[in-house]
């Protein structure tokens, strides 16, 4: 669309060779991004079960600075990976961002 708009509104046009070069560079850039993404995902660690009769509690928070809201997510699992508890809460009037993590930690320990 960008090429069409330049041709129609700015009376600028590229040769077929220039357009092909642009497309090849664009595809090359996309391929580079794809390679970066696959390298990043290889380093992701999976959840590990707790030993014996322990329960593992995972929690995290997300923070929206503009809305001054945070969301807390909590999951507790046994040593077989069964979810014993899951919880999601939205908190309003939260600022600054580290307060969202503190709220998540407090909620998880309660």
PDB file of C-alpha atoms in Angstrom:
ATOM      1  CA  UNK A   1       0.000   0.000   0.000  1.00  0.00           C
ATOM      2  CA  UNK A   2       2.855   2.341   0.766  1.00  0.00           C
ATOM      3  CA  UNK A   3       4.216   1.919  -2.758  1.00  0.00           C
ATOM      4  CA  UNK A   4       0.778   2.503  -4.282  1.00  0.00           C
ATOM      5  CA  UNK A   5       0.204   5.651  -2.215  1.00  0.00           C
ATOM      6  CA  UNK A   6       3.579   7.084  -3.269  1.00  0.00           C
ATOM      7  CA  UNK A   7       2.739   6.399  -6.891  1.00  0.00           C
ATOM      8  CA  UNK A   8      -0.754   7.943  -6.687  1.00  0.00           C
ATOM      9  CA  UNK A   9      -0.225  10.880  -4.309  1.00  0.00           C
ATOM     10  CA  UNK A  10       3.458  11.777  -4.660  1.00  0.00           C
ATOM     11  CA  UNK A  11       3.891  10.726  -8.303  1.00  0.00           C
ATOM     12  CA  UNK A  12       6.915   8.631  -7.270  1.00  0.00           C
ATOM     13  CA  UNK A  13       7.380   5.153  -8.672  1.00  0.00           C
ATOM     14  CA  UNK A  14      10.076   2.521  -8.347  1.00  0.00           C
ATOM     15  CA  UNK A  15      11.320   0.196 -11.006  1.00  0.00           C
ATOM     16  CA  UNK A  16      10.508  -3.493 -10.813  1.00  0.00           C
ATOM     17  CA  UNK A  17      14.128  -4.151  -9.860  1.00  0.00           C
ATOM     18  CA  UNK A  18      13.916  -1.720  -6.915  1.00  0.00           C
ATOM     19  CA  UNK A  19      10.674  -3.294  -5.698  1.00  0.00           C
ATOM     20  CA  UNK A  20      12.164  -6.804  -5.896  1.00  0.00           C
ATOM     21  CA  UNK A  21      15.211  -5.602  -3.916  1.00  0.00           C
ATOM     22  CA  UNK A  22      12.932  -4.093  -1.273  1.00  0.00           C
ATOM     23  CA  UNK A  23      10.923  -7.321  -0.985  1.00  0.00           C
ATOM     24  CA  UNK A  24      14.074  -9.452  -0.665  1.00  0.00           C
ATOM     25  CA  UNK A  25      15.490  -7.198   2.071  1.00  0.00           C
ATOM     26  CA  UNK A  26      12.137  -7.270   3.880  1.00  0.00           C
ATOM     27  CA  UNK A  27      11.926 -11.082   3.745  1.00  0.00           C
ATOM     28  CA  UNK A  28      15.539 -11.327   4.896  1.00  0.00           C
ATOM     29  CA  UNK A  29      14.718  -9.103   7.867  1.00  0.00           C
ATOM     30  CA  UNK A  30      11.690 -11.272   8.723  1.00  0.00           C
ATOM     31  CA  UNK A  31      13.820 -14.420   8.543  1.00  0.00           C
ATOM     32  CA  UNK A  32      16.311 -12.817  10.924  1.00  0.00           C
ATOM     33  CA  UNK A  33      13.532 -12.086  13.391  1.00  0.00           C
ATOM     34  CA  UNK A  34      12.321 -15.682  13.131  1.00  0.00           C
ATOM     35  CA  UNK A  35      15.827 -16.953  13.972  1.00  0.00           C
ATOM     36  CA  UNK A  36      16.054 -14.637  16.997  1.00  0.00           C
ATOM     37  CA  UNK A  37      12.677 -15.824  18.305  1.00  0.00           C
ATOM     38  CA  UNK A  38      13.642 -19.498  18.030  1.00  0.00           C
ATOM     39  CA  UNK A  39      16.902 -18.830  19.925  1.00  0.00           C
ATOM     40  CA  UNK A  40      15.055 -17.056  22.723  1.00  0.00           C
ATOM     41  CA  UNK A  41      12.440 -19.782  23.196  1.00  0.00           C
ATOM     42  CA  UNK A  42      15.108 -22.480  23.567  1.00  0.00           C
ATOM     43  CA  UNK A  43      16.216 -20.919  26.867  1.00  0.00           C
ATOM     44  CA  UNK A  44      12.777 -21.114  28.497  1.00  0.00           C
ATOM     45  CA  UNK A  45      12.732 -23.226  31.633  1.00  0.00           C
ATOM     46  CA  UNK A  46       9.790 -25.508  32.298  1.00  0.00           C
ATOM     47  CA  UNK A  47       7.980 -25.870  35.589  1.00  0.00           C
ATOM     48  CA  UNK A  48       9.614 -28.394  37.915  1.00  0.00           C
ATOM     49  CA  UNK A  49       7.639 -30.356  40.425  1.00  0.00           C
ATOM     50  CA  UNK A  50       8.397 -29.926  44.133  1.00  0.00           C
ATOM     51  CA  UNK A  51       9.876 -32.879  46.027  1.00  0.00           C
ATOM     52  CA  UNK A  52       7.824 -35.163  48.282  1.00  0.00           C
ATOM     53  CA  UNK A  53       4.763 -33.696  49.949  1.00  0.00           C
ATOM     54  CA  UNK A  54       5.653 -30.078  49.195  1.00  0.00           C
ATOM     55  CA  UNK A  55       3.340 -27.682  47.372  1.00  0.00           C
ATOM     56  CA  UNK A  56       4.772 -25.198  44.905  1.00  0.00           C
ATOM     57  CA  UNK A  57       3.178 -21.769  44.675  1.00  0.00           C
ATOM     58  CA  UNK A  58       3.891 -19.636  41.605  1.00  0.00           C
ATOM     59  CA  UNK A  59       2.712 -16.046  41.369  1.00  0.00           C
ATOM     60  CA  UNK A  60       3.198 -13.035  39.154  1.00  0.00           C
ATOM     61  CA  UNK A  61       1.782  -9.582  38.591  1.00  0.00           C
ATOM     62  CA  UNK A  62       1.112  -7.351  35.622  1.00  0.00           C
ATOM     63  CA  UNK A  63       0.931  -3.582  35.947  1.00  0.00           C
ATOM     64  CA  UNK A  64      -0.815  -0.961  33.804  1.00  0.00           C
ATOM     65  CA  UNK A  65       0.724   2.398  34.689  1.00  0.00           C
ATOM     66  CA  UNK A  66      -1.852   4.465  32.790  1.00  0.00           C
ATOM     67  CA  UNK A  67      -4.848   2.824  34.478  1.00  0.00           C
ATOM     68  CA  UNK A  68      -3.003   2.393  37.814  1.00  0.00           C
ATOM     69  CA  UNK A  69      -4.193  -1.232  37.889  1.00  0.00           C
ATOM     70  CA  UNK A  70      -2.445  -4.487  38.593  1.00  0.00           C
ATOM     71  CA  UNK A  71      -3.437  -8.083  38.030  1.00  0.00           C
ATOM     72  CA  UNK A  72      -2.245 -10.903  40.236  1.00  0.00           C
ATOM     73  CA  UNK A  73      -2.062 -14.516  39.105  1.00  0.00           C
ATOM     74  CA  UNK A  74      -1.384 -17.400  41.493  1.00  0.00           C
ATOM     75  CA  UNK A  75      -1.192 -21.171  40.980  1.00  0.00           C
ATOM     76  CA  UNK A  76      -0.425 -23.793  43.648  1.00  0.00           C
ATOM     77  CA  UNK A  77       0.492 -27.317  42.506  1.00  0.00           C
ATOM     78  CA  UNK A  78       1.335 -30.557  44.255  1.00  0.00           C
ATOM     79  CA  UNK A  79       4.304 -32.816  43.434  1.00  0.00           C
ATOM     80  CA  UNK A  80       2.307 -34.493  40.634  1.00  0.00           C
ATOM     81  CA  UNK A  81       1.566 -31.177  38.947  1.00  0.00           C
ATOM     82  CA  UNK A  82      -2.109 -31.110  39.940  1.00  0.00           C
ATOM     83  CA  UNK A  83      -3.471 -27.596  40.444  1.00  0.00           C
ATOM     84  CA  UNK A  84      -4.636 -27.242  44.024  1.00  0.00           C
ATOM     85  CA  UNK A  85      -5.512 -23.581  43.749  1.00  0.00           C
ATOM     86  CA  UNK A  86      -5.563 -20.889  41.099  1.00  0.00           C
ATOM     87  CA  UNK A  87      -6.475 -17.266  41.547  1.00  0.00           C
ATOM     88  CA  UNK A  88      -6.591 -14.100  39.481  1.00  0.00           C
ATOM     89  CA  UNK A  89      -7.341 -10.700  40.997  1.00  0.00           C
ATOM     90  CA  UNK A  90      -7.472  -7.170  39.634  1.00  0.00           C
ATOM     91  CA  UNK A  91      -6.385  -4.355  41.953  1.00  0.00           C
ATOM     92  CA  UNK A  92      -7.213  -0.690  41.335  1.00  0.00           C
ATOM     93  CA  UNK A  93      -5.335   2.463  42.357  1.00  0.00           C
ATOM     94  CA  UNK A  94      -1.940   0.738  42.393  1.00  0.00           C
ATOM     95  CA  UNK A  95       1.241   2.762  41.954  1.00  0.00           C
ATOM     96  CA  UNK A  96       4.183   2.370  41.426  1.00  0.00           C
ATOM     97  CA  UNK A  97       4.953  -0.865  39.546  1.00  0.00           C
ATOM     98  CA  UNK A  98       6.831  -2.538  42.426  1.00  0.00           C
ATOM     99  CA  UNK A  99       3.646  -2.268  44.486  1.00  0.00           C
ATOM    100  CA  UNK A 100       1.993  -4.682  42.037  1.00  0.00           C
ATOM    101  CA  UNK A 101       4.675  -7.292  42.781  1.00  0.00           C
ATOM    102  CA  UNK A 102       4.305  -6.675  46.522  1.00  0.00           C
ATOM    103  CA  UNK A 103       0.546  -7.185  46.285  1.00  0.00           C
ATOM    104  CA  UNK A 104       1.092 -10.443  44.358  1.00  0.00           C
ATOM    105  CA  UNK A 105       3.558 -11.694  46.974  1.00  0.00           C
ATOM    106  CA  UNK A 106       1.253 -10.775  49.872  1.00  0.00           C
ATOM    107  CA  UNK A 107      -1.739 -12.416  48.186  1.00  0.00           C
ATOM    108  CA  UNK A 108       0.248 -15.601  47.450  1.00  0.00           C
ATOM    109  CA  UNK A 109       1.434 -15.931  51.044  1.00  0.00           C
ATOM    110  CA  UNK A 110      -2.060 -15.389  52.416  1.00  0.00           C
TER     111      UNK A 110
END
